[in-house]
mmCIF file of C-alpha atoms in Angstrom:
data_model
loop_
_atom_site.group_PDB
_atom_site.id
_atom_site.type_symbol
_atom_site.label_atom_id
_atom_site.label_comp_id
_atom_site.label_asym_id
_atom_site.label_seq_id
_atom_site.Cartn_x
_atom_site.Cartn_y
_atom_site.Cartn_z
ATOM 1 C CA MET A 188 -0.060 0.239 -0.020
ATOM 2 C CA PRO A 189 1.452 3.521 -1.128
ATOM 3 C CA ASN A 190 1.733 6.566 0.995
ATOM 4 C CA TRP A 191 -0.806 8.880 0.100
ATOM 5 C CA CYS A 192 0.061 12.661 -0.658
ATOM 6 C CA SER A 193 -2.304 15.464 -0.508
ATOM 7 C CA THR A 194 -1.595 18.456 -2.677
ATOM 8 C CA ALA A 195 -3.447 21.783 -2.801
ATOM 9 C CA TYR A 196 -3.176 23.712 -6.151
ATOM 10 C CA VAL A 197 -4.154 27.376 -7.001
ATOM 11 C CA ILE A 198 -3.477 27.928 -10.567
ATOM 12 C CA GLU A 199 -3.777 31.738 -12.024
ATOM 13 C CA GLY A 200 -3.247 33.148 -15.450
ATOM 14 C CA ASN A 201 -5.083 34.183 -18.847
ATOM 15 C CA ALA A 202 -8.898 34.273 -17.919
ATOM 16 C CA LYS A 203 -9.999 32.357 -20.838
ATOM 17 C CA GLU A 204 -7.443 29.337 -20.204
ATOM 18 C CA VAL A 205 -7.852 28.936 -16.498
ATOM 19 C CA GLU A 206 -11.673 28.747 -17.351
ATOM 20 C CA LYS A 207 -11.142 26.303 -20.220
ATOM 21 C CA LEU A 208 -9.098 24.286 -17.832
ATOM 22 C CA TYR A 209 -11.875 24.477 -15.168
ATOM 23 C CA LYS A 210 -14.881 23.755 -17.352
ATOM 24 C CA LEU A 211 -12.818 20.416 -18.880
ATOM 25 C CA MET A 212 -12.118 19.315 -15.266
ATOM 26 C CA LYS A 213 -15.874 20.178 -13.922
ATOM 27 C CA GLY A 214 -17.082 18.240 -17.012
ATOM 28 C CA LEU A 215 -15.205 15.154 -16.523
ATOM 29 C CA GLN A 216 -15.662 15.023 -12.706
ATOM 30 C CA GLU A 217 -19.977 15.552 -13.489
ATOM 31 C CA ARG A 218 -20.025 12.318 -15.988
ATOM 32 C CA LYS A 219 -21.907 9.290 -14.976
ATOM 33 C CA GLU A 220 -19.029 7.127 -15.844
ATOM 34 C CA PRO A 221 -15.171 8.113 -16.117
ATOM 35 C CA SER A 222 -14.331 8.906 -19.609
ATOM 36 C CA VAL A 223 -11.166 6.352 -18.996
ATOM 37 C CA GLU A 224 -12.037 3.184 -17.113
ATOM 38 C CA ASN A 225 -9.911 3.202 -13.657
ATOM 39 C CA GLY A 226 -10.190 2.443 -10.136
ATOM 40 C CA PHE A 227 -10.763 6.393 -8.746
ATOM 41 C CA GLY A 228 -13.680 7.458 -10.533
ATOM 42 C CA THR A 229 -14.658 10.426 -12.855
ATOM 43 C CA THR A 230 -11.874 12.445 -11.301
ATOM 44 C CA TRP A 231 -8.758 10.307 -12.099
ATOM 45 C CA LEU A 232 -6.075 12.264 -13.065
ATOM 46 C CA GLY A 233 -5.786 9.999 -15.979
ATOM 47 C CA CYS A 234 -9.042 11.229 -17.508
ATOM 48 C CA LEU A 235 -7.392 14.491 -17.516
ATOM 49 C CA VAL A 236 -4.534 13.655 -19.106
ATOM 50 C CA ASP A 237 -6.593 11.634 -21.636
ATOM 51 C CA ALA A 238 -8.867 14.819 -22.495
ATOM 52 C CA LEU A 239 -5.563 17.005 -23.116
ATOM 53 C CA GLY A 240 -4.171 14.583 -25.566
ATOM 54 C CA GLY A 241 -1.714 12.722 -23.433
ATOM 55 C CA ASN A 242 -0.979 8.906 -23.199
ATOM 56 C CA TRP A 243 -2.506 8.068 -19.625
ATOM 57 C CA LYS A 244 -0.062 4.919 -19.803
ATOM 58 C CA LYS A 245 2.954 6.675 -19.997
ATOM 59 C CA ILE A 246 2.225 9.960 -18.157
ATOM 60 C CA ASN A 247 2.233 9.230 -14.060
ATOM 61 C CA CYS A 248 -1.255 9.942 -13.048
ATOM 62 C CA ARG A 249 -1.879 7.854 -9.908
ATOM 63 C CA GLY A 250 -4.515 9.618 -8.003
ATOM 64 C CA ASP A 251 -7.460 12.060 -8.416
ATOM 65 C CA TRP A 252 -8.954 15.329 -7.838
ATOM 66 C CA ASN A 253 -11.356 16.795 -5.605
ATOM 67 C CA SER A 254 -12.717 20.191 -4.092
ATOM 68 C CA LEU A 255 -12.385 21.704 -7.990
ATOM 69 C CA GLU A 256 -13.714 25.357 -7.738
ATOM 70 C CA ARG A 257 -13.168 28.809 -9.249
ATOM 71 C CA VAL A 258 -11.878 31.511 -6.603
ATOM 72 C CA GLY A 259 -11.988 35.040 -8.083
ATOM 73 C CA ASP A 260 -9.717 34.433 -11.145
ATOM 74 C CA THR A 261 -7.821 31.360 -9.904
ATOM 75 C CA LEU A 262 -8.784 27.709 -10.042
ATOM 76 C CA ARG A 263 -8.303 25.755 -7.016
ATOM 77 C CA PHE A 264 -8.536 21.951 -5.914
ATOM 78 C CA THR A 265 -6.683 19.167 -4.042
ATOM 79 C CA THR A 266 -5.226 15.851 -5.431
ATOM 80 C CA GLU A 267 -4.693 12.558 -3.537
ATOM 81 C CA THR A 268 -1.628 10.921 -5.428
ATOM 82 C CA ALA A 269 0.362 7.817 -4.158
ATOM 83 C CA TRP A 270 3.740 8.765 -2.924
ATOM 84 C CA ALA A 271 4.226 12.271 -4.372
ATOM 85 C CA PRO A 272 2.079 14.873 -6.321
ATOM 86 C CA CYS A 273 1.721 13.489 -10.010
ATOM 87 C CA THR A 274 4.565 16.007 -11.824
ATOM 88 C CA GLU A 275 4.297 14.711 -15.104
ATOM 89 C CA THR A 276 0.274 15.226 -15.024
ATOM 90 C CA PHE A 277 0.552 18.870 -14.105
ATOM 91 C CA ASP A 278 3.680 19.592 -16.809
ATOM 92 C CA TRP A 279 1.438 18.139 -19.236
ATOM 93 C CA VAL A 280 -1.459 20.526 -18.039
ATOM 94 C CA CYS A 281 0.945 23.550 -18.261
ATOM 95 C CA LYS A 282 1.978 22.651 -21.806
ATOM 96 C CA LYS A 283 -1.539 22.704 -22.894
ATOM 97 C CA PHE A 284 -2.065 26.084 -21.346
ATOM 98 C CA PRO A 285 1.174 27.893 -21.509
ATOM 99 C CA SER A 286 -0.230 30.876 -19.534
ATOM 100 C CA ILE A 287 -0.970 29.482 -16.403
ATOM 101 C CA ARG A 288 1.274 29.559 -13.132
ATOM 102 C CA CYS A 289 0.710 26.476 -10.739
ATOM 103 C CA PHE A 290 1.022 27.182 -7.136
ATOM 104 C CA TYR A 291 1.209 24.027 -4.638
ATOM 105 C CA ARG A 292 1.410 22.653 -1.280
ATOM 106 C CA MET A 293 2.242 19.408 -0.802
ATOM 107 C CA GLU A 294 2.131 17.042 2.444
ATOM 108 C CA GLU A 295 3.226 13.716 2.488
ATOM 109 C CA PRO A 296 3.386 12.305 6.310
ATOM 110 C CA GLY A 297 4.395 8.939 5.709
ATOM 111 C CA MET A 298 7.770 10.216 4.803
ATOM 112 C CA ALA A 299 7.429 13.518 6.430
ATOM 113 C CA ILE A 300 7.633 15.584 3.213
ATOM 114 C CA TYR A 301 6.360 18.951 3.204
ATOM 115 C CA GLU A 302 6.905 21.488 0.324
ATOM 116 C CA THR A 303 5.668 24.720 -1.531
ATOM 117 C CA ASN A 304 6.791 26.584 -4.672
ATOM 118 C CA ASP A 305 5.057 29.659 -3.358
ATOM 119 C CA ASN A 306 8.003 31.894 -2.095
ATOM 120 C CA GLU A 307 5.837 34.800 -2.827
ATOM 121 C CA ASP A 308 3.151 33.676 0.190
ATOM 122 C CA LYS A 309 0.733 34.336 -2.465
ATOM 123 C CA TYR A 310 -1.562 31.478 -1.924
ATOM 124 C CA PHE A 311 0.538 29.254 0.818
ATOM 125 C CA PRO A 312 1.687 31.614 3.435
ATOM 126 C CA GLU A 313 1.881 29.344 6.120
ATOM 127 C CA LYS A 314 5.150 27.607 6.251
ATOM 128 C CA TYR A 315 4.615 25.348 9.417
ATOM 129 C CA ARG A 316 2.410 22.612 10.042
ATOM 130 C CA VAL A 317 1.814 21.570 13.727
ATOM 131 C CA GLU A 318 0.367 17.924 14.046
ATOM 132 C CA LEU A 319 -0.155 16.874 17.695
ATOM 133 C CA SER A 320 -2.106 14.114 19.638
ATOM 134 C CA THR A 321 -2.851 14.661 23.182
ATOM 135 C CA PRO A 322 -2.721 12.170 26.115
ATOM 136 C CA GLN A 323 -6.751 12.285 25.978
ATOM 137 C CA ASN A 324 -6.341 11.269 22.252
ATOM 138 C CA GLU A 325 -7.481 14.864 21.082
ATOM 139 C CA PHE A 326 -5.822 15.194 17.587
ATOM 140 C CA MET A 327 -4.713 18.993 16.124
ATOM 141 C CA LEU A 328 -3.707 20.051 12.900
ATOM 142 C CA GLU A 329 -2.692 23.650 12.085
ATOM 143 C CA TYR A 330 -0.699 25.856 10.003
ATOM 144 C CA PHE A 331 1.236 28.997 10.958
ATOM 145 C CA VAL A 332 3.540 31.602 8.798
ATOM 146 C CA GLU A 333 6.047 31.773 11.707
ATOM 147 C CA LEU A 334 7.867 29.932 14.363
ATOM 148 C CA SER A 335 7.080 32.519 17.005
ATOM 149 C CA THR A 336 3.198 31.902 16.707
ATOM 150 C CA VAL A 337 3.734 28.216 16.907
ATOM 151 C CA PHE A 338 5.356 28.303 20.038
ATOM 152 C CA GLU A 339 2.413 30.927 21.044
ATOM 153 C CA TRP A 340 -0.026 28.504 20.281
ATOM 154 C CA LEU A 341 1.881 25.516 21.677
ATOM 155 C CA GLY A 342 2.175 27.439 24.836
ATOM 156 C CA LYS A 343 -1.617 27.306 25.157
ATOM 157 C CA VAL A 344 -2.010 23.838 24.478
ATOM 158 C CA PHE A 345 0.623 22.762 27.018
ATOM 159 C CA GLY A 346 -0.474 25.379 29.699
ATOM 160 C CA GLN A 347 2.545 26.494 29.784
ATOM 161 C CA PRO A 348 5.232 28.853 28.001
ATOM 162 C CA VAL A 349 7.119 27.694 25.208
ATOM 163 C CA GLU A 350 10.011 29.091 23.313
ATOM 164 C CA THR A 351 11.862 26.334 22.119
ATOM 165 C CA GLU A 352 11.644 22.684 20.034
ATOM 166 C CA GLU A 353 13.543 21.424 23.036
ATOM 167 C CA GLN A 354 10.603 22.359 25.335
ATOM 168 C CA VAL A 355 8.107 21.081 23.379
ATOM 169 C CA SER A 356 9.980 17.508 23.384
ATOM 170 C CA GLU A 357 10.230 17.440 26.784
ATOM 171 C CA ARG A 358 6.713 18.423 27.022
ATOM 172 C CA VAL A 359 5.768 15.629 24.942
ATOM 173 C CA ASP A 360 8.117 12.991 26.621
ATOM 174 C CA GLN A 361 5.478 13.667 29.813
ATOM 175 C CA TRP A 362 2.661 13.119 27.383
ATOM 176 C CA GLN A 363 4.123 9.825 26.268
ATOM 177 C CA LYS A 364 3.862 8.415 30.127
ATOM 178 C CA GLU A 365 0.346 8.958 29.973
ATOM 179 C CA GLU A 366 -0.201 7.798 26.620
ATOM 180 C CA GLN A 367 2.460 6.389 24.107
ATOM 181 C CA HIS A 368 0.769 7.457 21.011
ATOM 182 C CA ALA A 369 0.898 11.152 22.175
ATOM 183 C CA HIS A 370 2.785 13.543 19.868
ATOM 184 C CA CYS A 371 3.779 16.559 18.551
ATOM 185 C CA CYS A 372 5.547 17.249 15.072
ATOM 186 C CA ILE A 373 6.412 20.703 13.932
ATOM 187 C CA ASP A 374 7.451 20.497 10.309
ATOM 188 C CA LYS A 375 8.419 23.149 7.783
ATOM 189 C CA PHE A 376 7.554 23.742 4.461
ATOM 190 C CA LYS A 377 10.682 23.363 2.149
ATOM 191 C CA ILE A 378 10.552 25.836 -0.698
ATOM 192 C CA VAL A 379 11.441 24.000 -4.212
ATOM 193 C CA ASN A 380 10.620 26.357 -6.797
ATOM 194 C CA ASP A 381 10.422 30.093 -7.413
ATOM 195 C CA GLY A 382 6.709 29.990 -8.766
ATOM 196 C CA ASN A 383 7.574 32.638 -11.378
ATOM 197 C CA THR A 384 6.918 30.519 -14.492
ATOM 198 C CA ASN A 385 4.328 27.873 -15.624
ATOM 199 C CA VAL A 386 6.559 24.875 -14.861
ATOM 200 C CA LEU A 387 5.316 23.373 -11.625
ATOM 201 C CA TYR A 388 8.431 21.705 -10.317
ATOM 202 C CA PRO A 389 11.811 22.338 -10.753
ATOM 203 C CA ALA A 390 14.180 20.949 -13.309
ATOM 204 C CA VAL A 391 15.659 17.662 -12.004
ATOM 205 C CA LYS A 392 18.176 15.137 -13.417
ATOM 206 C CA THR A 393 16.206 12.418 -15.631
ATOM 207 C CA TYR A 394 17.138 8.970 -16.596
ATOM 208 C CA GLU A 395 16.494 7.380 -19.979
ATOM 209 C CA TYR A 396 15.463 3.612 -20.845
ATOM 210 C CA GLN A 397 14.652 1.647 -23.910
ATOM 211 C CA PHE A 398 11.993 -1.122 -23.152
ATOM 212 C CA GLY A 399 11.388 -2.427 -26.787
ATOM 213 C CA GLU A 400 9.575 0.164 -28.728
ATOM 214 C CA GLU A 401 8.967 2.477 -25.335
ATOM 215 C CA LYS A 402 11.331 5.089 -24.258
ATOM 216 C CA ILE A 403 10.994 5.611 -20.341
ATOM 217 C CA VAL A 404 12.307 8.522 -18.749
ATOM 218 C CA VAL A 405 12.223 8.434 -14.973
ATOM 219 C CA THR A 406 13.302 11.424 -12.635
ATOM 220 C CA GLU A 407 15.948 11.207 -9.731
ATOM 221 C CA ASP A 408 12.789 12.398 -7.701
ATOM 222 C CA GLU A 409 10.864 9.366 -8.600
ATOM 223 C CA VAL A 410 13.850 7.111 -8.194
ATOM 224 C CA ARG A 411 14.422 8.104 -4.242
ATOM 225 C CA LEU A 412 10.759 7.958 -3.777
ATOM 226 C CA PHE A 413 10.734 4.729 -5.187
ATOM 227 C CA TYR A 414 13.196 3.262 -2.897
ATOM 228 C CA PRO A 415 13.036 3.464 0.753
ATOM 229 C CA GLU A 416 14.878 5.825 2.330
ATOM 230 C CA GLU A 417 17.338 3.469 4.226
ATOM 231 C CA TYR A 418 18.714 2.800 0.703
ATOM 232 C CA ARG A 419 20.765 5.986 0.991
ATOM 233 C CA LEU A 420 20.782 6.090 -2.761
ATOM 234 C CA THR A 421 23.765 8.251 -4.344
ATOM 235 C CA GLU A 422 23.937 9.267 -8.054
ATOM 236 C CA GLN A 423 26.172 6.390 -8.772
ATOM 237 C CA ASP A 424 23.371 3.702 -7.486
ATOM 238 C CA ILE A 425 20.809 5.583 -9.851
ATOM 239 C CA GLU A 426 22.676 5.417 -12.565
ATOM 240 C CA GLN A 427 23.966 1.796 -11.979
ATOM 241 C CA PHE A 428 20.636 0.245 -11.077
ATOM 242 C CA ALA A 429 18.206 2.154 -9.138
ATOM 243 C CA GLY A 430 16.986 4.288 -12.272
ATOM 244 C CA TYR A 431 16.789 1.297 -14.707
ATOM 245 C CA HIS A 432 14.597 -0.695 -11.926
ATOM 246 C CA THR A 433 12.175 2.098 -11.600
ATOM 247 C CA ALA A 434 11.796 2.676 -15.033
ATOM 248 C CA GLU A 435 11.189 -0.933 -15.390
ATOM 249 C CA ARG A 436 8.444 -0.826 -12.937
ATOM 250 C CA LYS A 437 6.992 2.193 -14.830
ATOM 251 C CA TYR A 438 6.912 0.296 -17.688
ATOM 252 C CA TYR A 439 5.221 -2.410 -16.456
ATOM 253 C CA ARG A 440 2.213 -0.260 -15.515
ATOM 254 C CA MET A 441 1.527 0.122 -19.035
ATOM 255 C CA ASP A 442 0.450 -3.722 -19.573
ATOM 256 C CA ASP A 443 -3.424 -3.581 -19.093
ATOM 257 C CA CYS A 444 -3.722 -7.345 -19.430
ATOM 258 C CA ARG A 445 -5.052 -8.573 -16.068
ATOM 259 C CA LEU A 446 -5.122 -11.915 -14.682
ATOM 260 C CA THR A 447 -8.697 -13.171 -15.060
ATOM 261 C CA PRO A 448 -10.779 -16.505 -15.244
ATOM 262 C CA GLU A 449 -10.719 -15.809 -19.051
ATOM 263 C CA LEU A 450 -7.107 -15.361 -19.338
ATOM 264 C CA VAL A 451 -6.224 -18.315 -17.075
ATOM 265 C CA ARG A 452 -8.497 -20.461 -19.263
ATOM 266 C CA ARG A 453 -7.060 -19.155 -22.453
ATOM 267 C CA LEU A 454 -3.140 -19.909 -20.960
ATOM 268 C CA LEU A 455 -4.187 -23.421 -19.985
ATOM 269 C CA ASP A 456 -5.843 -24.179 -23.588
ATOM 270 C CA GLU A 457 -2.978 -22.665 -25.443
ATOM 271 C CA GLU A 458 -0.313 -24.154 -23.122
ATOM 272 C CA HIS A 459 0.546 -26.848 -25.781
ATOM 273 C CA LEU A 460 1.653 -23.986 -28.463
ATOM 274 C CA MET A 461 4.304 -22.519 -25.909
ATOM 275 C CA LYS A 462 7.906 -23.351 -27.302
ATOM 276 C CA ALA A 463 10.979 -22.993 -24.821
ATOM 277 C CA GLY A 464 12.061 -19.267 -24.153
ATOM 278 C CA GLU A 465 8.339 -17.947 -24.985
ATOM 279 C CA SER A 466 6.645 -16.085 -22.149
ATOM 280 C CA ASP A 467 3.086 -14.569 -21.061
ATOM 281 C CA SER A 468 2.599 -11.557 -19.037
ATOM 282 C CA PHE A 469 -0.091 -9.666 -16.892
ATOM 283 C CA THR A 470 -0.634 -8.004 -13.993
ATOM 284 C CA ILE A 471 -2.411 -8.925 -10.789
ATOM 285 C CA GLN A 472 -3.792 -6.857 -7.658
ATOM 286 C CA LEU A 473 -2.988 -8.601 -4.384
ATOM 287 C CA TYR A 474 -2.518 -6.393 -1.532
ATOM 288 C CA PHE A 475 0.104 -4.335 -3.789
ATOM 289 C CA LEU A 476 -0.066 -4.512 -7.974
ATOM 290 C CA TRP A 477 2.033 -7.263 -9.179
ATOM 291 C CA HIS A 478 3.401 -7.438 -12.683
ATOM 292 C CA VAL A 479 4.004 -11.460 -13.538
ATOM 293 C CA GLN A 480 6.126 -12.997 -16.360
ATOM 294 C CA ILE A 481 5.565 -16.655 -16.865
ATOM 295 C CA ARG A 482 8.525 -18.489 -19.079
ATOM 296 C CA LYS A 483 8.573 -21.850 -20.716
ATOM 297 C CA GLU A 484 11.894 -23.380 -19.643
ATOM 298 C CA PRO A 485 14.467 -25.409 -21.871
ATOM 299 C CA ALA A 486 13.927 -29.295 -21.587
ATOM 300 C CA ASN A 487 17.391 -29.790 -19.568
ATOM 301 C CA LEU A 488 15.931 -27.914 -16.536
ATOM 302 C CA ALA A 489 13.305 -30.632 -16.183
ATOM 303 C CA PRO A 490 11.330 -31.421 -13.787
ATOM 304 C CA PHE A 491 10.858 -27.559 -13.936
ATOM 305 C CA LYS A 492 8.954 -26.601 -17.014
ATOM 306 C CA TYR A 493 7.986 -23.195 -16.204
ATOM 307 C CA ALA A 494 9.814 -20.154 -14.447
ATOM 308 C CA LEU A 495 7.964 -17.103 -12.629
ATOM 309 C CA ASN A 496 9.490 -13.503 -11.961
ATOM 310 C CA ALA A 497 7.134 -11.303 -10.636
ATOM 311 C CA TYR A 498 7.649 -7.456 -9.522
ATOM 312 C CA CYS A 499 5.851 -5.522 -7.364
ATOM 313 C CA LEU A 500 4.627 -1.991 -9.017
ATOM 314 C CA ASP A 501 4.284 -0.210 -5.591
ATOM 315 C CA ASN A 502 7.560 -0.924 -4.108
ATOM 316 C CA ILE A 503 10.921 -2.752 -4.611
ATOM 317 C CA GLN A 504 9.722 -6.222 -4.151
ATOM 318 C CA SER A 505 10.383 -9.236 -6.348
ATOM 319 C CA PHE A 506 9.489 -12.844 -6.264
ATOM 320 C CA SER A 507 11.155 -15.409 -8.444
ATOM 321 C CA ARG A 508 10.007 -19.484 -8.447
ATOM 322 C CA ARG A 509 10.216 -22.512 -10.814
ATOM 323 C CA TYR A 510 7.247 -24.810 -11.236
ATOM 324 C CA THR A 511 6.366 -28.311 -12.669
ATOM 325 C CA THR A 512 3.481 -27.278 -14.343
ATOM 326 C CA LEU A 513 1.611 -23.938 -15.694
ATOM 327 C CA GLU A 514 -1.282 -24.864 -13.144
ATOM 328 C CA LYS A 515 0.915 -24.697 -10.180
ATOM 329 C CA ALA A 516 2.390 -21.467 -11.385
ATOM 330 C CA LEU A 517 -0.999 -19.876 -11.932
ATOM 331 C CA LEU A 518 -2.457 -21.166 -8.757
ATOM 332 C CA HIS A 519 0.452 -19.942 -6.641
ATOM 333 C CA CYS A 520 -0.324 -16.354 -8.209
ATOM 334 C CA LEU A 521 -3.947 -16.502 -7.315
ATOM 335 C CA ASN A 522 -2.957 -17.207 -3.883
ATOM 336 C CA GLY A 523 -1.090 -14.251 -3.756
ATOM 337 C CA PHE A 524 2.579 -16.042 -3.711
ATOM 338 C CA ASN A 525 1.320 -17.741 -0.236
ATOM 339 C CA GLU A 526 4.216 -20.143 1.054
ATOM 340 C CA ASN A 527 3.402 -19.730 4.787
ATOM 341 C CA ALA A 528 1.922 -23.497 5.739
ATOM 342 C CA ALA A 529 0.274 -21.821 8.535
ATOM 343 C CA VAL A 530 -1.901 -19.549 6.385
ATOM 344 C CA ARG A 531 -4.632 -21.605 4.371
ATOM 345 C CA ASP A 532 -4.625 -20.663 0.372
ATOM 346 C CA ARG A 533 -7.436 -18.988 -0.972
ATOM 347 C CA TYR A 534 -7.834 -21.695 -3.721
ATOM 348 C CA GLN A 535 -7.187 -25.312 -3.357
ATOM 349 C CA SER A 536 -7.169 -25.743 -7.252
ATOM 350 C CA LEU A 537 -7.984 -23.875 -10.348
ATOM 351 C CA GLN A 538 -11.182 -25.926 -10.300
ATOM 352 C CA GLU A 539 -12.364 -24.032 -7.144
ATOM 353 C CA TYR A 540 -11.178 -20.697 -8.476
ATOM 354 C CA PHE A 541 -13.031 -21.451 -11.714
ATOM 355 C CA HIS A 542 -16.235 -22.297 -9.605
ATOM 356 C CA LYS A 543 -16.064 -19.320 -7.352
ATOM 357 C CA HIS A 544 -15.714 -16.949 -9.870
ATOM 358 C CA THR A 545 -18.753 -18.553 -12.145
ATOM 359 C CA HIS A 546 -20.684 -18.226 -8.901
ATOM 360 C CA ASP A 547 -19.908 -14.831 -8.031
ATOM 361 C CA MET A 548 -20.834 -13.712 -11.464
ATOM 362 C CA ARG A 549 -24.592 -15.271 -11.300
#
């Protein structure tokens, strides 16, 4: 499961272009069915990319928008996206509407990443975010322009004067003796761009890879977000392996072939046509989304006939096994690669899988 990133946007520019973008987004969200089939609904960012002539399979658009409104001459909304803001989506929007300027403030609490490009304090003047939970489990979230007002507010919450972050930590230590989950986090928004152009994010280093006929480009930020922080990636790490594996997962996301009862039957029916070295691939939604490749092995590897390589598309997990039959390989996928003897498989056989799905469709 990815960390979800919340981002507030304010878009200004030529009145006609702002109005056009507003009407486009409003029209998309008011549809009975999304313009592009997806799991988010009518406000999926991929619908916006598609409506502007982009390829949603190549442009990162994993998330949706909400709270769309016109305020004066500006367009405002928020997004919920996986791991980070969908930079490619709004870079594409900026290309289609050259006059607009995008201001934003993003919050990703899971990795404690808080950023804004509004150094003019035009729309997001608050540069401090304070989140706390008291020993009585009272949750508070407030935003402040200056650190001095943070301490002033916390003094009222704590019931005693506060002048430093050390004093805050001392007070929280006392709280946690009463309730271990009590906390107080003071985070400062990092300014990452001057906001003076229609480019939403600052230029970052990019890495380009070729997969078949597809050219996949990833940014340094994408790579660092994909890899856990404990990897402490260097630029050499990105060039040697991390950039490639991040681009590879991005390429696999373009595969819209899902493992369904119909596909399972087809693979089994056409098994006799598969030659050594040939493979089939598909995606399967488990707790995470996975891309799976099943390859027919050469005869000298008997009794193993099939090799399976699976790649998680939400994190760096991967999985490889060999099987004596195609049925066993497919059943292992359907059971979520379960190898824990204490956990009962969801399906004991492919026949049970077919029966359950036939029954569910009635």
